[in-house]
Amino acid sequence: MKLVTIIGARPQIIKAAALSRAIRNHYADRIQEVIVHTGQHYDDNMSQIFFDELQIPRPDYNLHVGSASHGVQTARMTEGIEAILIKEQPDFIVLYGDTNSTLAGAVAAAKIHVPIVHIEAGLRSFNKSMPEEINRIVCDHCSTLLFTPTKAGLENLKHEGFPMSNDGPYTIDNPKVYHCGDIMYDNSLHFANIAEEKTDIIQRLELKGKPFILATIHRDSNTDQPQRLSAIFNALIQLSKECQVVLPLHPRTSKLLKTNLEEKLQEQIFNNPNIILIPPVSFLEIIALERHAQLVITDSGGVQKESYFFKKPCIILRPETEWVEIVQTGNAILADADGSRIMQAFQHFKDNPPTMFPEIFGDGHAAEFMLDKIISCKVL
Ligand code: UD1
Ligand code: UDP
């Protein structure tokens, strides 16, 4: 069986590590994986670093599309992916998540009848102003096999009319939905101890034994709106009076800090000894930071979940989340880009540190589950 896997953005490269590892360890005699990197992310610390660190096979193709507007970037990827699918004639294309690379893969494959496997299916924010919401809805509705990481994802697909107990053969018009757990959880479990052994970021940043907050910010709804970005950074300045704040900066954010924040605010951030601004870190390094942090503040999907995996409270810098369970269990609070809600959430977690983190993301073997189904289910 031949799979063409599309990756492009940082979280997809990380997710691909789990599937490629499972293929290598359990299915090498039955599955050939052809990896296509769209080039959506291209800085070394947004791409190459993960291949080196997580033993992901070198991509067979790199489309080098780089950054551009949504339409231009997606169009370039679609054209490149279509040509590769025609050449490779795979049994399936594998798409992760909800980025423009996902959308391009879905459109290219569906039109030439290559069955789509969507990993991280069914997630919804119910906010179509997010580019990701459009991408994930299109991808789900073009897919033949949908693997949903959470029960909420399963429910969303049910409400959108996906059949829940249909028999094969499966097609784009008779898709099969599986609830399988989260592939990111596979990775977090696999790499957690390796991260402790192989990274020295805690020592390097002189954080050993000190309480600190890990923060990440990259959503366009936060970075591109000066008012929201300022509100978030003002809150981080407030929090830095309580403890250190470590902020690995996504390239989108580092670029927009300079244009979207007033100079005075920039000075307060850049000259603040308690705000540690660093370039994007590797996966092992972020895991180490997540494990040692007292609390996580983020607008990232992946980092929200990882804070839960490592039993840390999380303040979400968004009005809503697709990972509703982590809010429902009381381990995360939606604070949006609102300074007072951020400070209230911080105080709440300081007074009531969460202790119960029920297993809602599967058993750490989502990749094997998916490969079993891909190999065995009947698809036309
Ligand atoms: C993308 C995804 C988002 C995901 C995020 C993960 C879409 C629509 N968005 O957002 O869902 O959460 O990746 O990180 O697909 N840049 C660099 N170097 C790089 C990559 C990006 O400098 O290696 C800068 C460029 O200025 C670029 C900007 O970051 O214009 C945004 O990059 P882009 O890939 O368009 O979107 P992300 O914000 O990264
Ligand atoms: N991540 C990383 N280094 C960083 C920041 C994040 O390796 O400096 C990892 C993080 O642990 C998670 C993934 O990148 O596994 C999440 O990616 P991102 O926040 O860019 O996107 P999202 O998950 O929101 O789509």
GROMACS .gro file of C-alpha atoms and ligand atoms in nm:
model
  444
    1MET     CA    1   0.000   0.000   0.000
    2LYS     CA    2   0.129   0.344  -0.086
    3LEU     CA    3   0.047   0.656   0.121
    4VAL     CA    4   0.133   1.009   0.018
    5THR     CA    5   0.158   1.218   0.336
    6ILE     CA    6   0.133   1.597   0.311
    7ILE     CA    7   0.309   1.812   0.567
    8GLY     CA    8   0.397   2.179   0.562
    9ALA     CA    9   0.341   2.361   0.890
   10ARG     CA   10   0.528   2.289   1.215
   11PRO     CA   11   0.252   2.092   1.391
   12GLN     CA   12   0.207   1.867   1.087
   13ILE     CA   13   0.574   1.785   1.075
   14ILE     CA   14   0.560   1.688   1.442
   15LYS     CA   15   0.244   1.478   1.395
   16ALA     CA   16   0.402   1.300   1.100
   17ALA     CA   17   0.677   1.176   1.332
   18ALA     CA   18   0.427   0.948   1.510
   19LEU     CA   19   0.282   0.796   1.193
   20SER     CA   20   0.621   0.747   1.029
   21ARG     CA   21   0.753   0.585   1.347
   22ALA     CA   22   0.458   0.343   1.358
   23ILE     CA   23   0.507   0.256   0.989
   24ARG     CA   24   0.880   0.198   1.047
   25ASN     CA   25   0.822  -0.016   1.357
   26HIS     CA   26   0.515  -0.220   1.259
   27TYR     CA   27   0.419  -0.184   0.894
   28ALA     CA   28   0.744  -0.146   0.700
   29ASP     CA   29   0.669  -0.458   0.495
   30ARG     CA   30   0.318  -0.344   0.406
   31ILE     CA   31   0.315   0.033   0.375
   32GLN     CA   32   0.530   0.266   0.166
   33GLU     CA   33   0.506   0.628   0.276
   34VAL     CA   34   0.592   0.908   0.034
   35ILE     CA   35   0.634   1.235   0.222
   36VAL     CA   36   0.556   1.567   0.055
   37HIS     CA   37   0.662   1.890   0.230
   38THR     CA   38   0.475   2.186   0.085
   39GLY     CA   39   0.733   2.429   0.221
   40GLN     CA   40   0.467   2.632   0.407
   41HIS     CA   41   0.712   2.654   0.697
   42TYR     CA   42   1.073   2.677   0.594
   43ASP     CA   43   1.293   2.839   0.862
   44ASP     CA   44   1.524   2.579   1.011
   45ASN     CA   45   1.363   2.616   1.352
   46MET     CA   46   1.013   2.574   1.205
   47SER     CA   47   1.093   2.271   0.990
   48GLN     CA   48   1.436   2.106   0.958
   49ILE     CA   49   1.492   2.091   1.333
   50PHE     CA   50   1.201   1.845   1.370
   51PHE     CA   51   1.326   1.610   1.099
   52ASP     CA   52   1.663   1.593   1.273
   53GLU     CA   53   1.531   1.556   1.625
   54LEU     CA   54   1.227   1.331   1.575
   55GLN     CA   55   1.374   1.092   1.318
   56ILE     CA   56   1.122   1.181   1.049
   57PRO     CA   57   1.225   1.050   0.708
   58ARG     CA   58   1.352   1.317   0.469
   59PRO     CA   59   1.064   1.436   0.247
   60ASP     CA   60   1.058   1.274  -0.096
   61TYR     CA   61   0.934   1.602  -0.240
   62ASN     CA   62   0.954   1.965  -0.127
   63LEU     CA   63   0.734   2.212  -0.310
   64HIS     CA   64   0.908   2.513  -0.151
   65VAL     CA   65   0.591   2.727  -0.173
   66GLY     CA   66   0.696   2.957   0.111
   67SER     CA   67   0.477   3.235   0.248
   68ALA     CA   68   0.208   3.414   0.047
   69SER     CA   69  -0.157   3.516   0.070
   70HIS     CA   70  -0.401   3.232   0.138
   71GLY     CA   71  -0.511   3.206  -0.225
   72VAL     CA   72  -0.165   3.217  -0.376
   73GLN     CA   73  -0.010   2.981  -0.122
   74THR     CA   74  -0.295   2.728  -0.148
   75ALA     CA   75  -0.299   2.743  -0.528
   76ARG     CA   76   0.075   2.677  -0.555
   77MET     CA   77   0.047   2.382  -0.320
   78THR     CA   78  -0.258   2.239  -0.497
   79GLU     CA   79  -0.079   2.247  -0.832
   80GLY     CA   80   0.230   2.078  -0.691
   81ILE     CA   81   0.040   1.813  -0.496
   82GLU     CA   82  -0.179   1.726  -0.794
   83ALA     CA   83   0.127   1.658  -1.011
   84ILE     CA   84   0.280   1.434  -0.742
   85LEU     CA   85  -0.044   1.238  -0.694
   86ILE     CA   86  -0.069   1.176  -1.068
   87LYS     CA   87   0.290   1.054  -1.074
   88GLU     CA   88   0.281   0.844  -0.754
   89GLN     CA   89  -0.071   0.696  -0.789
   90PRO     CA   90  -0.106   0.632  -0.414
   91ASP     CA   91  -0.379   0.430  -0.245
   92PHE     CA   92  -0.443   0.722  -0.006
   93ILE     CA   93  -0.332   1.075   0.065
   94VAL     CA   94  -0.284   1.145   0.438
   95LEU     CA   95  -0.369   1.496   0.559
   96TYR     CA   96  -0.317   1.640   0.904
   97GLY     CA   97  -0.515   1.909   1.082
   98ASP     CA   98  -0.635   2.231   0.929
   99THR     CA   99  -0.364   2.436   0.762
  100ASN     CA  100  -0.345   2.563   0.405
  101SER     CA  101  -0.133   2.256   0.327
  102THR     CA  102  -0.429   2.041   0.443
  103LEU     CA  103  -0.674   2.235   0.227
  104ALA     CA  104  -0.451   2.212  -0.081
  105GLY     CA  105  -0.406   1.837  -0.035
  106ALA     CA  106  -0.783   1.789   0.003
  107VAL     CA  107  -0.874   1.986  -0.307
  108ALA     CA  108  -0.601   1.829  -0.521
  109ALA     CA  109  -0.681   1.472  -0.416
  110ALA     CA  110  -1.061   1.487  -0.417
  111LYS     CA  111  -1.075   1.617  -0.774
  112ILE     CA  112  -0.866   1.334  -0.912
  113HIS     CA  113  -1.029   1.069  -0.694
  114VAL     CA  114  -0.744   0.986  -0.458
  115PRO     CA  115  -0.907   0.878  -0.126
  116ILE     CA  116  -0.826   1.109   0.163
  117VAL     CA  117  -0.736   1.007   0.516
  118HIS     CA  118  -0.794   1.304   0.748
  119ILE     CA  119  -0.612   1.286   1.080
  120GLU     CA  120  -0.761   1.524   1.342
  121ALA     CA  121  -1.103   1.520   1.179
  122GLY     CA  122  -1.421   1.668   1.321
  123LEU     CA  123  -1.277   1.955   1.522
  124ARG     CA  124  -1.476   2.274   1.504
  125SER     CA  125  -1.446   2.619   1.654
  126PHE     CA  126  -1.777   2.728   1.497
  127ASN     CA  127  -1.594   3.046   1.401
  128LYS     CA  128  -1.555   3.070   1.025
  129SER     CA  129  -1.344   3.385   1.049
  130MET     CA  130  -1.059   3.144   1.131
  131PRO     CA  131  -0.884   3.022   0.816
  132GLU     CA  132  -0.840   2.686   0.990
  133GLU     CA  133  -1.217   2.636   1.029
  134ILE     CA  134  -1.265   2.664   0.653
  135ASN     CA  135  -0.972   2.430   0.589
  136ARG     CA  136  -1.092   2.160   0.826
  137ILE     CA  137  -1.454   2.166   0.708
  138VAL     CA  138  -1.349   2.133   0.343
  139CYS     CA  139  -1.103   1.858   0.424
  140ASP     CA  140  -1.353   1.657   0.633
  141HIS     CA  141  -1.614   1.677   0.360
  142CYS     CA  142  -1.368   1.556   0.094
  143SER     CA  143  -1.238   1.265   0.304
  144THR     CA  144  -1.300   0.892   0.284
  145LEU     CA  145  -1.147   0.792   0.622
  146LEU     CA  146  -1.184   1.039   0.907
  147PHE     CA  147  -0.995   0.988   1.232
  148THR     CA  148  -1.121   1.202   1.513
  149PRO     CA  149  -0.908   1.257   1.823
  150THR     CA  150  -1.188   1.341   2.065
  151LYS     CA  151  -1.552   1.259   2.137
  152ALA     CA  152  -1.642   1.621   2.060
  153GLY     CA  153  -1.494   1.570   1.713
  154LEU     CA  154  -1.709   1.261   1.666
  155GLU     CA  155  -2.023   1.448   1.774
  156ASN     CA  156  -1.949   1.735   1.537
  157LEU     CA  157  -1.924   1.497   1.243
  158LYS     CA  158  -2.246   1.327   1.347
  159HIS     CA  159  -2.424   1.664   1.350
  160GLU     CA  160  -2.290   1.739   1.003
  161GLY     CA  161  -2.453   1.424   0.871
  162PHE     CA  162  -2.158   1.185   0.858
  163PRO     CA  163  -2.278   0.823   0.890
  164MET     CA  164  -2.172   0.654   1.213
  165SER     CA  165  -2.236   0.283   1.158
  166ASN     CA  166  -2.207   0.235   0.784
  167ASP     CA  167  -2.039  -0.058   0.613
  168GLY     CA  168  -1.780  -0.047   0.338
  169PRO     CA  169  -1.671  -0.018   0.072
  170TYR     CA  170  -1.593   0.337   0.179
  171THR     CA  171  -1.580   0.629  -0.061
  172ILE     CA  172  -1.593   1.007  -0.049
  173ASP     CA  173  -1.973   0.964  -0.057
  174ASN     CA  174  -1.977   0.684   0.201
  175PRO     CA  175  -1.702   0.798   0.437
  176LYS     CA  176  -1.595   0.612   0.749
  177VAL     CA  177  -1.545   0.793   1.078
  178TYR     CA  178  -1.324   0.646   1.352
  179HIS     CA  179  -1.263   0.783   1.700
  180CYS     CA  180  -0.902   0.698   1.771
  181GLY     CA  181  -0.733   0.932   2.019
  182ASP     CA  182  -0.481   1.203   1.950
  183ILE     CA  183  -0.166   1.143   1.750
  184MET     CA  184   0.003   1.432   1.936
  185TYR     CA  185  -0.050   1.237   2.257
  186ASP     CA  186   0.145   0.945   2.101
  187ASN     CA  187   0.434   1.184   2.045
  188SER     CA  188   0.421   1.351   2.384
  189LEU     CA  189   0.433   1.014   2.561
  190HIS     CA  190   0.708   0.884   2.335
  191PHE     CA  191   0.932   1.189   2.364
  192ALA     CA  192   0.866   1.301   2.723
  193ASN     CA  193   1.152   1.113   2.886
  194ILE     CA  194   1.382   1.159   2.588
  195ALA     CA  195   1.327   1.535   2.628
  196GLU     CA  196   1.447   1.525   2.988
  197GLU     CA  197   1.765   1.342   2.887
  198LYS     CA  198   1.851   1.521   2.565
  199THR     CA  199   1.774   1.888   2.628
  200ASP     CA  200   1.928   2.141   2.861
  201ILE     CA  201   1.687   2.428   2.797
  202ILE     CA  202   1.576   2.446   3.161
  203GLN     CA  203   1.937   2.485   3.275
  204ARG     CA  204   2.030   2.712   2.985
  205LEU     CA  205   1.749   2.957   3.065
  206GLU     CA  206   1.829   2.927   3.438
  207LEU     CA  207   1.477   2.807   3.516
  208LYS     CA  208   1.565   2.509   3.734
  209GLY     CA  209   1.353   2.510   4.049
  210LYS     CA  210   1.190   2.842   3.957
  211PRO     CA  211   0.820   2.886   3.884
  212PHE     CA  212   0.763   3.013   3.530
  213ILE     CA  213   0.488   3.054   3.273
  214LEU     CA  214   0.528   2.920   2.921
  215ALA     CA  215   0.354   3.138   2.661
  216THR     CA  216   0.308   3.099   2.286
  217ILE     CA  217   0.119   3.333   2.051
  218HIS     CA  218   0.077   3.298   1.677
  219ARG     CA  219  -0.292   3.304   1.572
  220ASP     CA  220  -0.355   3.567   1.306
  221SER     CA  221  -0.655   3.690   1.505
  222ASN     CA  222  -0.412   3.789   1.783
  223THR     CA  223  -0.096   3.888   1.597
  224ASP     CA  224  -0.259   4.091   1.320
  225GLN     CA  225  -0.479   4.307   1.541
  226PRO     CA  226  -0.271   4.566   1.730
  227GLN     CA  227  -0.535   4.605   2.000
  228ARG     CA  228  -0.549   4.236   2.079
  229LEU     CA  229  -0.173   4.190   2.058
  230SER     CA  230  -0.120   4.485   2.295
  231ALA     CA  231  -0.377   4.351   2.542
  232ILE     CA  232  -0.201   4.013   2.550
  233PHE     CA  233   0.145   4.165   2.598
  234ASN     CA  234   0.019   4.403   2.865
  235ALA     CA  235  -0.113   4.099   3.052
  236LEU     CA  236   0.221   3.919   3.011
  237ILE     CA  237   0.396   4.225   3.159
  238GLN     CA  238   0.158   4.209   3.457
  239LEU     CA  239   0.225   3.837   3.499
  240SER     CA  240   0.600   3.890   3.478
  241LYS     CA  241   0.573   4.065   3.816
  242GLU     CA  242   0.465   3.728   3.961
  243CYS     CA  243   0.713   3.497   3.790
  244GLN     CA  244   0.920   3.459   3.476
  245VAL     CA  245   0.744   3.427   3.142
  246VAL     CA  246   0.915   3.224   2.870
  247LEU     CA  247   0.796   3.306   2.520
  248PRO     CA  248   0.932   3.117   2.218
  249LEU     CA  249   0.828   3.349   1.938
  250HIS     CA  250   0.665   3.218   1.620
  251PRO     CA  251   0.814   3.406   1.318
  252ARG     CA  252   0.475   3.556   1.240
  253THR     CA  253   0.466   3.710   1.589
  254SER     CA  254   0.825   3.832   1.593
  255LYS     CA  255   0.763   4.015   1.267
  256LEU     CA  256   0.435   4.171   1.382
  257LEU     CA  257   0.556   4.272   1.730
  258LYS     CA  258   0.756   4.547   1.571
  259THR     CA  259   0.474   4.687   1.359
  260ASN     CA  260   0.170   4.620   1.577
  261LEU     CA  261   0.291   4.724   1.923
  262GLU     CA  262   0.363   5.079   2.029
  263GLU     CA  263   0.730   5.154   2.087
  264LYS     CA  264   0.681   5.208   2.460
  265LEU     CA  265   0.520   4.869   2.499
  266GLN     CA  266   0.796   4.708   2.294
  267GLU     CA  267   1.054   4.859   2.529
  268GLN     CA  268   0.867   4.726   2.832
  269ILE     CA  269   0.879   4.380   2.679
  270PHE     CA  270   1.229   4.374   2.535
  271ASN     CA  271   1.387   4.529   2.847
  272ASN     CA  272   1.197   4.315   3.094
  273PRO     CA  273   1.430   4.071   3.274
  274ASN     CA  274   1.130   3.851   3.358
  275ILE     CA  275   1.014   3.808   3.000
  276ILE     CA  276   1.239   3.562   2.823
  277LEU     CA  277   1.187   3.602   2.448
  278ILE     CA  278   1.349   3.325   2.248
  279PRO     CA  279   1.328   3.197   1.890
  280PRO     CA  280   1.104   2.895   1.824
  281VAL     CA  281   1.240   2.593   2.009
  282SER     CA  282   1.261   2.228   1.913
  283PHE     CA  283   0.991   1.977   2.007
  284LEU     CA  284   1.204   1.820   2.280
  285GLU     CA  285   1.271   2.167   2.419
  286ILE     CA  286   0.908   2.273   2.421
  287ILE     CA  287   0.812   1.947   2.592
  288ALA     CA  288   1.073   2.016   2.859
  289LEU     CA  289   0.935   2.369   2.903
  290GLU     CA  290   0.577   2.238   2.921
  291ARG     CA  291   0.672   1.979   3.182
  292HIS     CA  292   0.851   2.228   3.405
  293ALA     CA  293   0.617   2.528   3.366
  294GLN     CA  294   0.376   2.621   3.636
  295LEU     CA  295   0.116   2.728   3.384
  296VAL     CA  296   0.076   2.763   3.007
  297ILE     CA  297  -0.072   3.060   2.820
  298THR     CA  298  -0.131   3.003   2.452
  299ASP     CA  299  -0.341   3.041   2.142
  300SER     CA  300  -0.188   2.729   1.987
  301GLY     CA  301  -0.399   2.417   1.940
  302GLY     CA  302  -0.107   2.182   1.998
  303VAL     CA  303   0.029   2.362   2.301
  304GLN     CA  304  -0.318   2.368   2.465
  305LYS     CA  305  -0.335   1.992   2.443
  306GLU     CA  306   0.022   1.936   2.552
  307SER     CA  307  -0.038   2.143   2.863
  308TYR     CA  308  -0.316   1.895   2.942
  309PHE     CA  309  -0.097   1.592   2.860
  310PHE     CA  310   0.159   1.723   3.110
  311LYS     CA  311  -0.109   1.812   3.366
  312LYS     CA  312  -0.058   2.187   3.357
  313PRO     CA  313  -0.334   2.450   3.374
  314CYS     CA  314  -0.379   2.648   3.055
  315ILE     CA  315  -0.507   2.995   2.975
  316ILE     CA  316  -0.633   3.004   2.617
  317LEU     CA  317  -0.592   3.334   2.434
  318ARG     CA  318  -0.895   3.276   2.216
  319PRO     CA  319  -1.271   3.325   2.246
  320GLU     CA  320  -1.332   2.956   2.180
  321THR     CA  321  -1.145   2.631   2.131
  322GLU     CA  322  -1.187   2.312   1.933
  323TRP     CA  323  -1.047   2.120   2.232
  324VAL     CA  324  -1.358   2.178   2.439
  325GLU     CA  325  -1.289   1.891   2.679
  326ILE     CA  326  -0.990   2.060   2.837
  327VAL     CA  327  -1.211   2.357   2.927
  328GLN     CA  328  -1.501   2.137   3.040
  329THR     CA  329  -1.275   1.947   3.280
  330GLY     CA  330  -1.169   2.279   3.436
  331ASN     CA  331  -0.806   2.249   3.329
  332ALA     CA  332  -0.813   2.533   3.078
  333ILE     CA  333  -0.984   2.871   3.078
  334LEU     CA  334  -1.085   3.072   2.772
  335ALA     CA  335  -0.961   3.424   2.840
  336ASP     CA  336  -0.953   3.560   2.483
  337ALA     CA  337  -0.724   3.862   2.437
  338ASP     CA  338  -0.869   4.024   2.746
  339GLY     CA  339  -0.625   4.145   3.012
  340SER     CA  340  -0.860   4.120   3.306
  341ARG     CA  341  -0.984   3.771   3.210
  342ILE     CA  342  -0.623   3.657   3.172
  343MET     CA  343  -0.536   3.788   3.520
  344GLN     CA  344  -0.851   3.634   3.672
  345ALA     CA  345  -0.770   3.297   3.514
  346PHE     CA  346  -0.414   3.317   3.648
  347GLN     CA  347  -0.543   3.392   3.998
  348HIS     CA  348  -0.798   3.111   3.972
  349PHE     CA  349  -0.532   2.854   3.884
  350LYS     CA  350  -0.298   2.991   4.152
  351ASP     CA  351  -0.567   2.942   4.416
  352ASN     CA  352  -0.702   2.614   4.274
  353PRO     CA  353  -0.431   2.422   4.091
  354PRO     CA  354  -0.607   2.151   3.889
  355THR     CA  355  -0.535   1.793   3.988
  356MET     CA  356  -0.771   1.578   3.777
  357PHE     CA  357  -0.678   1.522   3.413
  358PRO     CA  358  -0.899   1.236   3.288
  359GLU     CA  359  -0.772   1.035   2.988
  360ILE     CA  360  -0.958   1.197   2.700
  361PHE     CA  361  -0.694   1.177   2.429
  362GLY     CA  362  -0.669   0.800   2.387
  363ASP     CA  363  -0.398   0.557   2.490
  364GLY     CA  364  -0.093   0.691   2.305
  365HIS     CA  365  -0.135   0.442   2.018
  366ALA     CA  366  -0.351   0.642   1.781
  367ALA     CA  367  -0.101   0.599   1.495
  368GLU     CA  368  -0.111   0.218   1.510
  369PHE     CA  369  -0.491   0.223   1.532
  370MET     CA  370  -0.515   0.439   1.220
  371LEU     CA  371  -0.269   0.230   1.021
  372ASP     CA  372  -0.460  -0.087   1.111
  373LYS     CA  373  -0.780   0.064   0.977
  374ILE     CA  374  -0.615   0.209   0.666
  375ILE     CA  375  -0.475  -0.131   0.580
  376SER     CA  376  -0.781  -0.337   0.656
  377CYS     CA  377  -1.090  -0.136   0.564
  378LYS     CA  378  -1.253  -0.173   0.226
  379VAL     CA  379  -1.218   0.139   0.014
  380LEU     CA  380  -1.326   0.178  -0.346
  381UD1     C1  381   0.002   2.827   1.002
  381UD1     C2  382  -0.139   2.770   0.996
  381UD1     C3  383  -0.196   2.762   1.137
  381UD1     C4  384  -0.103   2.685   1.229
  381UD1     C5  385   0.037   2.742   1.222
  381UD1     C6  386   0.130   2.654   1.300
  381UD1     C7  387  -0.269   2.826   0.795
  381UD1     C8  388  -0.374   2.912   0.739
  381UD1     N1  389  -0.226   2.858   0.918
  381UD1     O1  390  -0.007   2.959   1.052
  381UD1     O2  391  -0.320   2.696   1.132
  381UD1     O3  392  -0.153   2.694   1.358
  381UD1     O4  393   0.082   2.746   1.086
  381UD1     O5  394   0.248   2.719   1.332
  381UD1     O6  395  -0.225   2.733   0.732
  381UD1     N2  396   0.705   3.262   0.853
  381UD1     C9  397   0.841   3.268   0.856
  381UD1     N3  398   0.910   3.150   0.849
  381UD1    C10  399   0.851   3.029   0.837
  381UD1    C11  400   0.710   3.026   0.832
  381UD1    C12  401   0.639   3.144   0.842
  381UD1     O7  402   0.901   3.374   0.867
  381UD1     O8  403   0.920   2.926   0.831
  381UD1    C13  404   0.630   3.390   0.868
  381UD1    C14  405   0.602   3.457   0.734
  381UD1     O9  406   0.611   3.595   0.753
  381UD1    C15  407   0.458   3.419   0.707
  381UD1    C16  408   0.398   3.412   0.847
  381UD1    O10  409   0.504   3.363   0.930
  381UD1    O11  410   0.392   3.511   0.625
  381UD1    C17  411   0.278   3.322   0.860
  381UD1    O12  412   0.308   3.191   0.811
  381UD1     P1  413   0.189   3.097   0.753
  381UD1    O13  414   0.241   2.961   0.729
  381UD1    O14  415   0.119   3.165   0.643
  381UD1    O15  416   0.086   3.095   0.872
  381UD1     P2  417   0.110   3.062   1.025
  381UD1    O16  418   0.072   3.184   1.103
  381UD1    O17  419   0.242   3.003   1.046
  382UDP     N1  420   0.617   2.380   1.920
  382UDP     C1  421   0.755   2.364   1.910
  382UDP     N2  422   0.835   2.472   1.930
  382UDP     C2  423   0.786   2.595   1.962
  382UDP     C3  424   0.645   2.611   1.974
  382UDP     C4  425   0.563   2.501   1.950
  382UDP     O1  426   0.803   2.254   1.883
  382UDP     O2  427   0.864   2.689   1.980
  382UDP     C5  428   0.531   2.263   1.897
  382UDP     C6  429   0.429   2.239   2.004
  382UDP     O3  430   0.482   2.164   2.109
  382UDP     C7  431   0.320   2.165   1.930
  382UDP     C8  432   0.327   2.225   1.793
  382UDP     O4  433   0.453   2.288   1.782
  382UDP     O5  434   0.349   2.027   1.923
  382UDP     C9  435   0.218   2.325   1.781
  382UDP     O6  436   0.239   2.404   1.673
  382UDP     P1  437   0.183   2.551   1.661
  382UDP     O7  438   0.162   2.611   1.794
  382UDP     O8  439   0.275   2.621   1.569
  382UDP     O9  440   0.047   2.530   1.581
  382UDP     P2  441  -0.100   2.479   1.617
  382UDP    O10  442  -0.092   2.357   1.700
  382UDP    O11  443  -0.170   2.593   1.684
  382UDP    O12  444  -0.159   2.456   1.483
   0.00000   0.00000   0.00000
